[in-house]
Short mmCIF file of C-alpha atoms and ligand atoms in Angstrom, two decimals:
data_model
loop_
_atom_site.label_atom_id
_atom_site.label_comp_id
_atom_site.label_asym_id
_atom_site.label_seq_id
_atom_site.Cartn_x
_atom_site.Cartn_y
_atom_site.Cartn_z
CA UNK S 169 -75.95 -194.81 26.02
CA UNK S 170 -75.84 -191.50 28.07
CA UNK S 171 -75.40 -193.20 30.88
CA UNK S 172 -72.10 -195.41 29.61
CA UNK S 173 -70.78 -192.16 27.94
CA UNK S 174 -71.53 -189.85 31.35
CA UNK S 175 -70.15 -192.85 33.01
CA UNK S 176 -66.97 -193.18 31.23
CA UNK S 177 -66.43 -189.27 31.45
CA UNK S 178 -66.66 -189.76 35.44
CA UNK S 179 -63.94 -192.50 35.55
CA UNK S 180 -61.81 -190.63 33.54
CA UNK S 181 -62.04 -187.46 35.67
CA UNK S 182 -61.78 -189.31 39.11
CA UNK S 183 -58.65 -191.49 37.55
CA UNK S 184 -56.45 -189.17 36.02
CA UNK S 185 -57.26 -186.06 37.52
CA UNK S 186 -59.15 -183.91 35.55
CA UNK S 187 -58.27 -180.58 36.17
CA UNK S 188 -60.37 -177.99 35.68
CA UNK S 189 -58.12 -175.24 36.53
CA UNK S 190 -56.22 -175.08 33.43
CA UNK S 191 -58.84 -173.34 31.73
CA UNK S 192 -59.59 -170.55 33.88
CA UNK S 193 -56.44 -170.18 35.82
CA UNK S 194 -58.38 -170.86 39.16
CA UNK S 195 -56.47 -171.41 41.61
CA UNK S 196 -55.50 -175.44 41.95
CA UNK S 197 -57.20 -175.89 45.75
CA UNK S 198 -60.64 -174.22 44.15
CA UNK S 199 -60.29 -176.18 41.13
CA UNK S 200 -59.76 -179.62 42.84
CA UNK S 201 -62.62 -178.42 45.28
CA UNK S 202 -64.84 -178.03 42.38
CA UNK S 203 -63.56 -181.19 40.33
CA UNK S 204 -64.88 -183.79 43.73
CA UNK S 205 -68.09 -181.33 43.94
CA UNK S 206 -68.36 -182.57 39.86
CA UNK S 207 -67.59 -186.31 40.74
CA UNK S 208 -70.21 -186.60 43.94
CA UNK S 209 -73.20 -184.76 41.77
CA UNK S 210 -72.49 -186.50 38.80
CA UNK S 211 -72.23 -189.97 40.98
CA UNK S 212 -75.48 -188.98 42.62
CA UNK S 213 -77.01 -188.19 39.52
CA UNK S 214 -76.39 -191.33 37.64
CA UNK S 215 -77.86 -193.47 40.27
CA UNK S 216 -81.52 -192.96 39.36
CA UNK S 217 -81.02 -193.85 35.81
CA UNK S 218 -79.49 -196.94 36.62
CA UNK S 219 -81.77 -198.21 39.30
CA UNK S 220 -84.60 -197.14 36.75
CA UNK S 221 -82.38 -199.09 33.64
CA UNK S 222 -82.22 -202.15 36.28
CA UNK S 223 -86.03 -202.15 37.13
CA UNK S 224 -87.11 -202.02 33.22
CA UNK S 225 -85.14 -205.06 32.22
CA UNK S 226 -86.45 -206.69 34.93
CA UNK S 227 -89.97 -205.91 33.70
CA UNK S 228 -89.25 -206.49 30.13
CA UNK S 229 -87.99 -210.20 31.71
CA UNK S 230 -90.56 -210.85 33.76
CA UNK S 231 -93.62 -209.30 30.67
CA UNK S 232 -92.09 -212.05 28.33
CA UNK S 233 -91.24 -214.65 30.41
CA UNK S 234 -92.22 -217.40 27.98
CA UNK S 235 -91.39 -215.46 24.94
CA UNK S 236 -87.84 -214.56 25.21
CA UNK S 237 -85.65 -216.84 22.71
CA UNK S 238 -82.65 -217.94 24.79
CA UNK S 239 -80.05 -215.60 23.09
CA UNK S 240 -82.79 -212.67 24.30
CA UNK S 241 -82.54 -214.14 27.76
CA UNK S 242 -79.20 -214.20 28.10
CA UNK S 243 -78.89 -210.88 26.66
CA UNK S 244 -81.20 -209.11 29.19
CA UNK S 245 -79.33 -211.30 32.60
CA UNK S 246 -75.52 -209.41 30.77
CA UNK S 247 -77.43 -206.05 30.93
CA UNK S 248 -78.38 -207.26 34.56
CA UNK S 249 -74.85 -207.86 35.63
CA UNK S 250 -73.58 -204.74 34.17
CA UNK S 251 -76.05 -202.45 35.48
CA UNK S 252 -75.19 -203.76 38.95
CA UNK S 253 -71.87 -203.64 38.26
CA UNK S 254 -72.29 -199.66 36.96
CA UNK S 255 -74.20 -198.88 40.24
CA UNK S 256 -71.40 -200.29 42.38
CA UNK S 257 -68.84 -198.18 40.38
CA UNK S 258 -70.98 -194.84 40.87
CA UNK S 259 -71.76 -195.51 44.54
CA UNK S 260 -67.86 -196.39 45.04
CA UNK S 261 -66.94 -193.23 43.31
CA UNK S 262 -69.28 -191.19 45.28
CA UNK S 263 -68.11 -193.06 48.60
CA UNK S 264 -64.92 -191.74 47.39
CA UNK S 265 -66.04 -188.52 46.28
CA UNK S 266 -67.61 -187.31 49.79
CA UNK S 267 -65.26 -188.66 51.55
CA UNK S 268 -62.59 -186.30 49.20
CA UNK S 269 -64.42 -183.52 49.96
CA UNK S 270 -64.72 -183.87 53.57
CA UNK S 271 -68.28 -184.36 53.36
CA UNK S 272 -68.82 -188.24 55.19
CA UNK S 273 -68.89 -187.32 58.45
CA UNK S 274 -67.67 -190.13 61.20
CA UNK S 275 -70.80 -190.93 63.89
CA UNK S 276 -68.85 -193.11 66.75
CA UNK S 277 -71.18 -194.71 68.86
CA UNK S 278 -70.58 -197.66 70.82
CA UNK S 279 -71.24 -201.01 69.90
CA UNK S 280 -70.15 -204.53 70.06
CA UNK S 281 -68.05 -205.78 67.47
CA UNK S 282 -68.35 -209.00 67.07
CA UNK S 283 -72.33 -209.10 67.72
CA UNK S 284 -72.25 -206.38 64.40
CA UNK S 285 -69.92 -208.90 62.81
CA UNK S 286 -71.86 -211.88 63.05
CA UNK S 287 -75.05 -210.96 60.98
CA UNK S 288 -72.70 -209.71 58.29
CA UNK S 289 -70.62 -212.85 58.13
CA UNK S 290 -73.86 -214.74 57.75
CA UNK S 291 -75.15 -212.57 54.91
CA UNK S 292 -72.55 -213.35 52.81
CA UNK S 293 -72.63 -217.18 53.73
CA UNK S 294 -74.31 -217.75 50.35
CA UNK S 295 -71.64 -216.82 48.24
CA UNK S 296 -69.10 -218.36 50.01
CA UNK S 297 -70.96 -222.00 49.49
CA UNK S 298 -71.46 -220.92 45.88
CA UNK S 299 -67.70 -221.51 45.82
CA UNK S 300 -67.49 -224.13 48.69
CA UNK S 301 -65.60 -222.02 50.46
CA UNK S 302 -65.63 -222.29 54.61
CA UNK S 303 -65.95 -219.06 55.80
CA UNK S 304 -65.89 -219.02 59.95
CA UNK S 305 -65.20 -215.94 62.40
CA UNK S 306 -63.25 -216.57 65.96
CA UNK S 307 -61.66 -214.65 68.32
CA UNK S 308 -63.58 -212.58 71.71
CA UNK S 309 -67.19 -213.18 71.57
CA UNK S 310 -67.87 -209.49 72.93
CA UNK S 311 -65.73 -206.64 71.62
CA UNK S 312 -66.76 -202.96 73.33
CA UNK S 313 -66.40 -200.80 70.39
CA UNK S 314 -66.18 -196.75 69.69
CA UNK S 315 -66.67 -196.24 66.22
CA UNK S 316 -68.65 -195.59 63.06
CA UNK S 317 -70.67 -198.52 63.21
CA UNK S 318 -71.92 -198.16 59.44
CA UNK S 319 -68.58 -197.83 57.72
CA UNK S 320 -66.75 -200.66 60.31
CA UNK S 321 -69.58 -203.12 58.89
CA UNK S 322 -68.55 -201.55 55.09
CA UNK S 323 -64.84 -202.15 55.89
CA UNK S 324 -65.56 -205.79 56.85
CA UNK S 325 -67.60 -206.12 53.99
CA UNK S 326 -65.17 -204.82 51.60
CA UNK S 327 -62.56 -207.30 53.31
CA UNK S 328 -64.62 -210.49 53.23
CA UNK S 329 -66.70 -209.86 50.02
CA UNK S 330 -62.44 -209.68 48.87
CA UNK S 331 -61.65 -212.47 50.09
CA UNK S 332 -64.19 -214.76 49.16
CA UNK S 333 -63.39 -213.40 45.24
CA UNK S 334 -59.89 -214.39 45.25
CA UNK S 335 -59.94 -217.80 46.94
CA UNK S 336 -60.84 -220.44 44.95
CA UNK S 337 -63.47 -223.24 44.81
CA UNK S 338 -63.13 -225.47 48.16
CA UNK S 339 -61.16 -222.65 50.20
CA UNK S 340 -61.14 -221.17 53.37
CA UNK S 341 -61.77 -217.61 54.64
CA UNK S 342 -61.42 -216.69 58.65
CA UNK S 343 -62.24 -213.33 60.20
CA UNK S 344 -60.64 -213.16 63.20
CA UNK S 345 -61.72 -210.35 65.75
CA UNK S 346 -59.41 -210.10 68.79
CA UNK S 347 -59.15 -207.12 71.54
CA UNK S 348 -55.84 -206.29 72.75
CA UNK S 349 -55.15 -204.99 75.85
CA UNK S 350 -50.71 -204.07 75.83
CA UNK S 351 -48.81 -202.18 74.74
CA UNK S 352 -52.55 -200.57 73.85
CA UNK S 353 -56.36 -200.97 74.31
CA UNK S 354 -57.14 -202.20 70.77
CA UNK S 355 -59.13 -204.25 68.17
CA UNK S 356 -57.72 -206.31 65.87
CA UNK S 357 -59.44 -207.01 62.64
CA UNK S 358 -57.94 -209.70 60.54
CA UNK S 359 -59.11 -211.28 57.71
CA UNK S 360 -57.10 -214.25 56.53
CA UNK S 361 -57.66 -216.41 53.10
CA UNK S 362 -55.97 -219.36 51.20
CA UNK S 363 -56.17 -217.61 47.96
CA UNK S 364 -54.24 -216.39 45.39
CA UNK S 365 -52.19 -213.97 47.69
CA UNK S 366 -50.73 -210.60 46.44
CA UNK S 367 -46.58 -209.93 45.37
CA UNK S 368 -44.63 -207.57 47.35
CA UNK S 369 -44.92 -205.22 44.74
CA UNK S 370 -48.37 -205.54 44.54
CA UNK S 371 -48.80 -204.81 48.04
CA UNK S 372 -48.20 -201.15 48.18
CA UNK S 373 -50.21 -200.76 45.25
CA UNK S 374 -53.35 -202.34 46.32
CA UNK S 375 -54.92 -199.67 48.18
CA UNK S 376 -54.89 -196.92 45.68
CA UNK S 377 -57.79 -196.07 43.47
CA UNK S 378 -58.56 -198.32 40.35
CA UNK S 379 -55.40 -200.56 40.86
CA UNK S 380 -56.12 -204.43 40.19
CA UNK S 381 -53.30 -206.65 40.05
CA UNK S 382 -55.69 -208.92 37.25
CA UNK S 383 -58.27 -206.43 36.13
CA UNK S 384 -59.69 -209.33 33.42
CA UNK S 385 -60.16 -211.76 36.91
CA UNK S 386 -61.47 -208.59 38.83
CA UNK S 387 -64.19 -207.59 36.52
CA UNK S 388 -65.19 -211.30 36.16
CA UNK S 389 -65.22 -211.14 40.03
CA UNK S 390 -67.59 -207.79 39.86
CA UNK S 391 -64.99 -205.65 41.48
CA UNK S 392 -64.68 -202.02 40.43
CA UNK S 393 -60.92 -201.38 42.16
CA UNK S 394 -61.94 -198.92 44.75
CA UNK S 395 -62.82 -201.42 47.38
CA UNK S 396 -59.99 -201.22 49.19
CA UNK S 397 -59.43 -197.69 49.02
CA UNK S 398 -62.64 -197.23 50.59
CA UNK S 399 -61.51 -199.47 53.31
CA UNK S 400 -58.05 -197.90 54.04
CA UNK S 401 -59.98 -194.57 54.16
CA UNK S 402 -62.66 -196.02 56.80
CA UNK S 403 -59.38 -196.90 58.62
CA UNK S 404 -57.43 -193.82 58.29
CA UNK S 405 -60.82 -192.09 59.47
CA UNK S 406 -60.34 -193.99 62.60
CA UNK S 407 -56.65 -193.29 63.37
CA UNK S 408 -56.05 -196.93 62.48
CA UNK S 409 -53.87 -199.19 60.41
CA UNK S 410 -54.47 -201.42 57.70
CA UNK S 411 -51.87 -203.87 56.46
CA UNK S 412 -51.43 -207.00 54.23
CA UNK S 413 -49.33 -209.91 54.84
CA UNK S 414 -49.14 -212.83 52.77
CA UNK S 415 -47.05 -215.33 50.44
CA UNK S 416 -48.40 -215.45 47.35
CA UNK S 417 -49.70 -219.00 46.38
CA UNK S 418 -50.60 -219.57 49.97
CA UNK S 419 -53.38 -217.01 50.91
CA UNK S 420 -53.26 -213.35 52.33
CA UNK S 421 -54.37 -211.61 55.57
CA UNK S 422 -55.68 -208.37 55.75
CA UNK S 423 -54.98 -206.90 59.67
CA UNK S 424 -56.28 -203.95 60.44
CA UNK S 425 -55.58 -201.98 64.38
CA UNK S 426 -57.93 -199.77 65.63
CA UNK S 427 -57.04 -197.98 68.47
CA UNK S 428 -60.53 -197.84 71.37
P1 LIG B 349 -61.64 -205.03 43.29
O1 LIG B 349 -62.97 -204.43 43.11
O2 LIG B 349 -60.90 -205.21 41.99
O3 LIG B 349 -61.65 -206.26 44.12
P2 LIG B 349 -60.20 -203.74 45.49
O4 LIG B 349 -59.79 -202.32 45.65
O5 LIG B 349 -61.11 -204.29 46.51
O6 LIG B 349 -60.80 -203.87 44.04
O7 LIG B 349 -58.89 -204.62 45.45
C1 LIG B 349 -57.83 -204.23 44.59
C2 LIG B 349 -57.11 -205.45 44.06
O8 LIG B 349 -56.40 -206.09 45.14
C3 LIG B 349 -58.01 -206.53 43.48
O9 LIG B 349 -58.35 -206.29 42.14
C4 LIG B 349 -57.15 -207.78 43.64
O10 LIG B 349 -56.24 -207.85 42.56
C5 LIG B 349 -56.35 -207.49 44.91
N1 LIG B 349 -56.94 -208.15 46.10
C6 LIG B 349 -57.80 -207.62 47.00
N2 LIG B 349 -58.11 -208.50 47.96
C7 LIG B 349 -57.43 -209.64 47.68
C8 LIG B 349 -57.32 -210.94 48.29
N3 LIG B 349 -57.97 -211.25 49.41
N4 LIG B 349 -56.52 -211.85 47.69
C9 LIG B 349 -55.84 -211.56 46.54
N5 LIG B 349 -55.90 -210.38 45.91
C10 LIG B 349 -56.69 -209.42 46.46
#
Protein backbone atom coordinates (compact mmCIF):
# COMPACT_ATOMS: atom_id res chain seq x y z
CA UNK A 1 0.00 0.00 0.00
CA UNK A 2 3.01 2.36 0.77
CA UNK A 3 4.36 1.65 -2.17
CA UNK A 4 1.04 2.60 -4.50
CA UNK A 5 0.51 5.69 -2.19
CA UNK A 6 4.54 6.79 -2.40
CA UNK A 7 4.04 5.88 -5.95
CA UNK A 8 1.14 7.96 -6.76
CA UNK A 9 2.74 10.98 -4.77
CA UNK A 10 5.84 10.63 -7.31
CA UNK A 11 3.64 10.84 -10.47
CA UNK A 12 1.93 13.60 -9.24
CA UNK A 13 5.07 15.61 -8.44
CA UNK A 14 6.95 14.70 -11.74
CA UNK A 15 3.47 15.52 -13.79
CA UNK A 16 2.30 18.65 -12.61
CA UNK A 17 5.16 20.18 -11.16
CA UNK A 18 5.27 20.12 -7.68
CA UNK A 19 6.81 23.02 -6.46
CA UNK A 20 8.37 23.16 -3.48
CA UNK A 21 9.28 26.71 -3.47
CA UNK A 22 6.07 28.11 -2.53
CA UNK A 23 6.53 27.25 0.92
CA UNK A 24 9.75 28.64 1.75
CA UNK A 25 10.15 31.30 -0.81
CA UNK A 26 13.36 29.52 -2.20
CA UNK A 27 14.31 30.67 -4.98
CA UNK A 28 12.47 28.71 -8.17
CA UNK A 29 16.05 27.29 -9.81
CA UNK A 30 16.90 25.78 -6.04
CA UNK A 31 13.50 24.62 -5.64
CA UNK A 32 13.20 22.79 -9.04
CA UNK A 33 16.87 21.55 -8.26
CA UNK A 34 15.62 20.04 -5.15
CA UNK A 35 12.10 18.82 -6.54
CA UNK A 36 14.29 16.23 -9.47
CA UNK A 37 16.83 15.49 -6.41
CA UNK A 38 13.15 14.31 -4.62
CA UNK A 39 11.96 12.42 -7.84
CA UNK A 40 15.49 10.40 -8.55
CA UNK A 41 15.78 9.32 -4.58
CA UNK A 42 12.35 8.58 -4.26
CA UNK A 43 12.54 6.54 -7.82
CA UNK A 44 15.63 4.84 -6.49
CA UNK A 45 14.10 4.11 -3.37
CA UNK A 46 11.01 2.41 -4.51
CA UNK A 47 12.84 -0.01 -6.62
CA UNK A 48 13.84 -2.43 -3.86
CA UNK A 49 10.40 -2.78 -2.57
CA UNK A 50 9.11 -3.67 -5.74
CA UNK A 51 11.68 -6.11 -6.92
CA UNK A 52 11.26 -7.60 -3.28
CA UNK A 53 7.00 -7.37 -3.80
CA UNK A 54 7.78 -9.19 -7.32
CA UNK A 55 10.05 -11.99 -5.85
CA UNK A 56 7.41 -12.86 -2.88
CA UNK A 57 4.49 -13.45 -5.19
CA UNK A 58 6.54 -15.41 -7.11
CA UNK A 59 7.34 -17.56 -4.07
CA UNK A 60 3.92 -17.55 -2.69
CA UNK A 61 3.11 -19.02 -6.57
CA UNK A 62 5.55 -21.28 -6.84
CA UNK A 63 4.99 -22.65 -2.46
CA UNK A 64 1.31 -23.43 -3.56
CA UNK A 65 1.54 -24.45 -6.84
CA UNK A 66 -1.17 -27.10 -6.58
CA UNK A 67 -3.15 -25.30 -4.02
CA UNK A 68 -4.03 -22.04 -5.47
CA UNK A 69 -7.91 -22.03 -6.54
CA UNK A 70 -7.96 -20.45 -10.01
CA UNK A 71 -9.42 -17.02 -8.92
CA UNK A 72 -6.07 -17.06 -6.40
CA UNK A 73 -4.01 -17.72 -9.48
CA UNK A 74 -5.16 -15.27 -11.46
CA UNK A 75 -5.05 -12.87 -8.73
CA UNK A 76 -1.29 -13.32 -7.94
CA UNK A 77 -0.26 -13.26 -12.28
CA UNK A 78 -2.52 -9.23 -12.02
CA UNK A 79 -0.18 -8.41 -9.05
CA UNK A 80 2.63 -9.79 -11.45
CA UNK A 81 1.77 -7.52 -14.29
CA UNK A 82 1.38 -4.55 -12.16
CA UNK A 83 4.43 -4.82 -10.25
CA UNK A 84 6.31 -4.92 -13.55
CA UNK A 85 4.42 -2.40 -14.80
CA UNK A 86 5.24 -0.11 -11.37
CA UNK A 87 9.00 -0.89 -11.83
CA UNK A 88 8.95 0.34 -15.43
CA UNK A 89 7.18 3.57 -14.28
CA UNK A 90 9.87 4.22 -11.40
CA UNK A 91 12.86 3.33 -13.58
CA UNK A 92 11.27 5.67 -16.44
CA UNK A 93 10.82 8.40 -13.96
CA UNK A 94 14.25 8.09 -12.65
CA UNK A 95 15.65 7.84 -16.37
CA UNK A 96 13.90 11.04 -16.50
CA UNK A 97 14.83 12.31 -13.29
CA UNK A 98 18.82 12.07 -13.80
CA UNK A 99 18.69 12.99 -16.89
CA UNK A 100 16.68 16.47 -15.45
CA UNK A 101 19.23 16.99 -13.23
CA UNK A 102 22.11 16.66 -15.43
CA UNK A 103 23.22 13.67 -13.75
CA UNK A 104 23.28 10.76 -16.94
CA UNK A 105 26.32 11.44 -18.27
CA UNK A 106 26.84 10.58 -22.27
CA UNK A 107 29.98 7.81 -22.72
CA UNK A 108 30.55 7.91 -26.77
CA UNK A 109 32.54 5.19 -27.79
CA UNK A 110 32.62 3.75 -31.08
CA UNK A 111 30.74 0.99 -32.25
CA UNK A 112 28.93 -0.54 -35.07
CA UNK A 113 25.44 0.09 -35.40
CA UNK A 114 23.88 -2.29 -36.99
CA UNK A 115 26.03 -5.29 -35.36
CA UNK A 116 24.47 -3.54 -31.77
CA UNK A 117 21.16 -3.54 -33.59
CA UNK A 118 20.90 -6.97 -34.56
CA UNK A 119 20.95 -8.80 -31.10
CA UNK A 120 18.34 -6.32 -29.96
CA UNK A 121 16.01 -6.87 -32.88
CA UNK A 122 16.25 -10.55 -32.13
CA UNK A 123 15.43 -10.17 -28.45
CA UNK A 124 12.32 -8.83 -29.04
CA UNK A 125 11.48 -11.41 -31.90
CA UNK A 126 9.22 -13.17 -29.36
CA UNK A 127 6.80 -10.63 -28.94
CA UNK A 128 6.51 -9.71 -32.25
CA UNK A 129 5.34 -13.53 -33.22
CA UNK A 130 3.09 -13.32 -30.16
CA UNK A 131 1.23 -10.91 -32.44
CA UNK A 132 2.34 -12.40 -35.86
CA UNK A 133 3.87 -9.51 -36.59
CA UNK A 134 7.11 -9.57 -39.20
CA UNK A 135 9.57 -7.61 -37.75
CA UNK A 136 12.90 -7.39 -40.22
CA UNK A 137 15.89 -4.73 -40.13
CA UNK A 138 17.67 -3.57 -43.65
CA UNK A 139 19.72 -1.02 -44.69
CA UNK A 140 24.13 -0.94 -44.42
CA UNK A 141 25.26 -4.04 -42.83
CA UNK A 142 28.19 -2.04 -41.01
CA UNK A 143 27.44 1.41 -39.60
CA UNK A 144 30.82 3.15 -37.81
CA UNK A 145 29.21 4.75 -34.92
CA UNK A 146 30.26 7.58 -32.14
CA UNK A 147 27.89 7.43 -29.52
CA UNK A 148 26.44 6.28 -26.21
CA UNK A 149 26.17 2.83 -27.06
CA UNK A 150 23.81 2.00 -23.95
CA UNK A 151 21.17 4.64 -24.46
CA UNK A 152 21.30 4.21 -28.69
CA UNK A 153 20.30 0.41 -27.89
CA UNK A 154 17.47 2.09 -25.21
CA UNK A 155 16.31 4.48 -27.98
CA UNK A 156 15.85 1.56 -30.42
CA UNK A 157 14.26 -0.29 -27.86
CA UNK A 158 11.87 2.30 -26.91
CA UNK A 159 11.11 2.66 -30.81
CA UNK A 160 10.56 -1.01 -31.65
CA UNK A 161 9.11 -2.25 -28.28
CA UNK A 162 6.48 1.00 -29.71
CA UNK A 163 5.96 -0.23 -32.56
CA UNK A 164 5.30 -3.67 -32.09
CA UNK A 165 2.39 -2.32 -29.35
CA UNK A 166 0.52 -0.37 -31.79
CA UNK A 167 0.46 -2.62 -34.86
CA UNK A 168 -1.88 -5.12 -34.84
CA UNK A 169 -2.08 -8.95 -35.11
CA UNK A 170 -0.46 -10.06 -38.64
CA UNK A 171 1.55 -6.64 -39.14
CA UNK A 172 4.72 -5.52 -40.12
CA UNK A 173 7.50 -3.57 -38.35
CA UNK A 174 10.97 -2.55 -40.34
CA UNK A 175 13.98 -0.87 -38.77
CA UNK A 176 15.80 0.54 -41.27
CA UNK A 177 19.49 1.71 -40.49
CA UNK A 178 21.08 3.71 -43.33
CA UNK A 179 24.44 5.98 -43.27
CA UNK A 180 24.39 9.06 -45.20
CA UNK A 181 27.14 10.54 -46.60
CA UNK A 182 25.66 14.46 -48.33
CA UNK A 183 24.79 17.10 -47.51
CA UNK A 184 26.31 15.35 -44.04
CA UNK A 185 28.10 12.26 -42.58
CA UNK A 186 25.06 10.74 -40.84
CA UNK A 187 22.93 7.79 -39.52
CA UNK A 188 19.62 7.39 -40.16
CA UNK A 189 17.45 5.52 -37.78
CA UNK A 190 14.00 4.77 -38.98
CA UNK A 191 11.53 2.74 -37.66
CA UNK A 192 8.49 2.22 -39.84
CA UNK A 193 5.05 0.23 -38.84
CA UNK A 194 1.57 -0.55 -40.41
CA UNK A 195 -0.21 0.35 -37.31
CA UNK A 196 -2.57 2.51 -36.04
CA UNK A 197 -0.55 5.73 -36.98
CA UNK A 198 -0.74 9.02 -34.94
CA UNK A 199 -3.06 12.52 -36.05
CA UNK A 200 -1.28 15.61 -36.79
CA UNK A 201 -2.27 16.87 -33.64
CA UNK A 202 -1.12 14.08 -31.93
CA UNK A 203 2.18 14.37 -33.32
CA UNK A 204 3.59 17.27 -31.47
CA UNK A 205 2.23 15.92 -28.44
CA UNK A 206 3.74 12.56 -28.41
CA UNK A 207 7.02 13.24 -27.07
CA UNK A 208 6.15 15.01 -23.90
CA UNK A 209 5.94 13.33 -20.56
CA UNK A 210 2.81 11.15 -19.70
CA UNK A 211 0.95 12.02 -23.03
CA UNK A 212 -0.93 8.88 -24.63
CA UNK A 213 -3.15 9.50 -27.38
CA UNK A 214 -5.36 6.11 -25.88
CA UNK A 215 -4.14 5.80 -22.34
CA UNK A 216 -6.95 2.71 -21.78
CA UNK A 217 -4.97 0.87 -25.09
CA UNK A 218 -1.54 2.08 -23.60
CA UNK A 219 -1.85 0.63 -20.20
CA UNK A 220 -3.29 -2.60 -21.74
CA UNK A 221 -0.09 -2.37 -23.92
CA UNK A 222 2.17 -1.91 -20.53
CA UNK A 223 3.30 1.51 -21.53
CA UNK A 224 3.86 4.12 -18.83
CA UNK A 225 3.95 7.42 -21.42
CA UNK A 226 7.50 8.39 -20.91
CA UNK A 227 8.93 6.16 -23.55
CA UNK A 228 9.29 8.47 -25.97
CA UNK A 229 10.41 11.23 -23.99
CA UNK A 230 13.21 9.21 -22.96
CA UNK A 231 13.98 8.66 -26.55
CA UNK A 232 13.78 12.30 -27.82
CA UNK A 233 16.10 13.08 -24.83
CA UNK A 234 18.72 10.22 -25.89
CA UNK A 235 18.45 12.15 -29.21
CA UNK A 236 18.67 15.64 -28.13
CA UNK A 237 21.77 14.31 -26.01
CA UNK A 238 23.28 13.51 -29.28
CA UNK A 239 22.66 16.76 -31.23
CA UNK A 240 20.16 14.75 -33.25
CA UNK A 241 16.63 14.79 -34.55
CA UNK A 242 13.75 12.76 -34.01
CA UNK A 243 10.64 13.02 -36.13
CA UNK A 244 7.33 11.18 -36.97
CA UNK A 245 5.73 10.83 -40.21
CA UNK A 246 2.75 8.95 -40.88
CA UNK A 247 -1.05 8.76 -42.12
CA UNK A 248 -3.03 7.56 -39.67
CA UNK A 249 -4.77 4.19 -40.60
CA UNK A 250 -1.74 3.27 -42.60
CA UNK A 251 1.26 2.94 -40.14
CA UNK A 252 3.90 5.52 -38.79
CA UNK A 253 7.69 5.97 -39.07
CA UNK A 254 9.75 7.16 -36.49
CA UNK A 255 13.23 8.80 -38.28
CA UNK A 256 15.65 9.83 -36.24
CA UNK A 257 19.36 11.81 -37.73
CA UNK A 258 22.28 11.57 -35.89
CA UNK A 259 24.95 13.53 -36.94
CA UNK A 260 28.80 11.13 -36.74
P1 LIG B 1 3.62 4.49 -23.96
O1 LIG B 1 4.28 3.89 -22.79
O2 LIG B 1 2.19 4.87 -23.69
O3 LIG B 1 3.78 3.69 -25.20
P2 LIG B 1 5.34 6.50 -25.22
O4 LIG B 1 5.89 7.76 -24.65
O5 LIG B 1 6.31 5.49 -25.69
O6 LIG B 1 4.36 5.91 -24.12
O7 LIG B 1 4.38 6.89 -26.42
C1 LIG B 1 3.42 7.90 -26.22
C2 LIG B 1 2.18 7.61 -27.04
O8 LIG B 1 2.47 7.75 -28.44
C3 LIG B 1 1.63 6.19 -26.88
O9 LIG B 1 0.79 6.06 -25.77
C4 LIG B 1 0.87 6.01 -28.19
O10 LIG B 1 -0.41 6.60 -28.07
C5 LIG B 1 1.68 6.84 -29.18
N1 LIG B 1 2.60 6.01 -29.99
C6 LIG B 1 3.91 5.76 -29.75
N2 LIG B 1 4.45 4.98 -30.70
C7 LIG B 1 3.45 4.71 -31.58
C8 LIG B 1 3.35 3.95 -32.80
N3 LIG B 1 4.40 3.30 -33.32
N4 LIG B 1 2.14 3.92 -33.43
C9 LIG B 1 1.06 4.58 -32.92
N5 LIG B 1 1.08 5.29 -31.79
C10 LIG B 1 2.26 5.37 -31.11
Amino acid sequence: MMVIISITFLIIAAFAGHSLAGKAMIPIKQAFSRQREFVADASHELRTPLSILQTSVEVVQTDNDQKLSAFSIQVLDDMKSEIRRMTRLVTDLLTLARADAGATNIIKEKFDLAATAEPLIRSVQPLAMVKEIHLEMSGDETIPIMADREKISQLLLILVDNAIKYTPKGGRVEVSLTRTVTPKTMVTIAVHDTGEGISENERKLIFERFYRVNKVRSREEGGTGLGLSIAKWIVDAHGGKIKVENTPGIGSSFIIHLPL
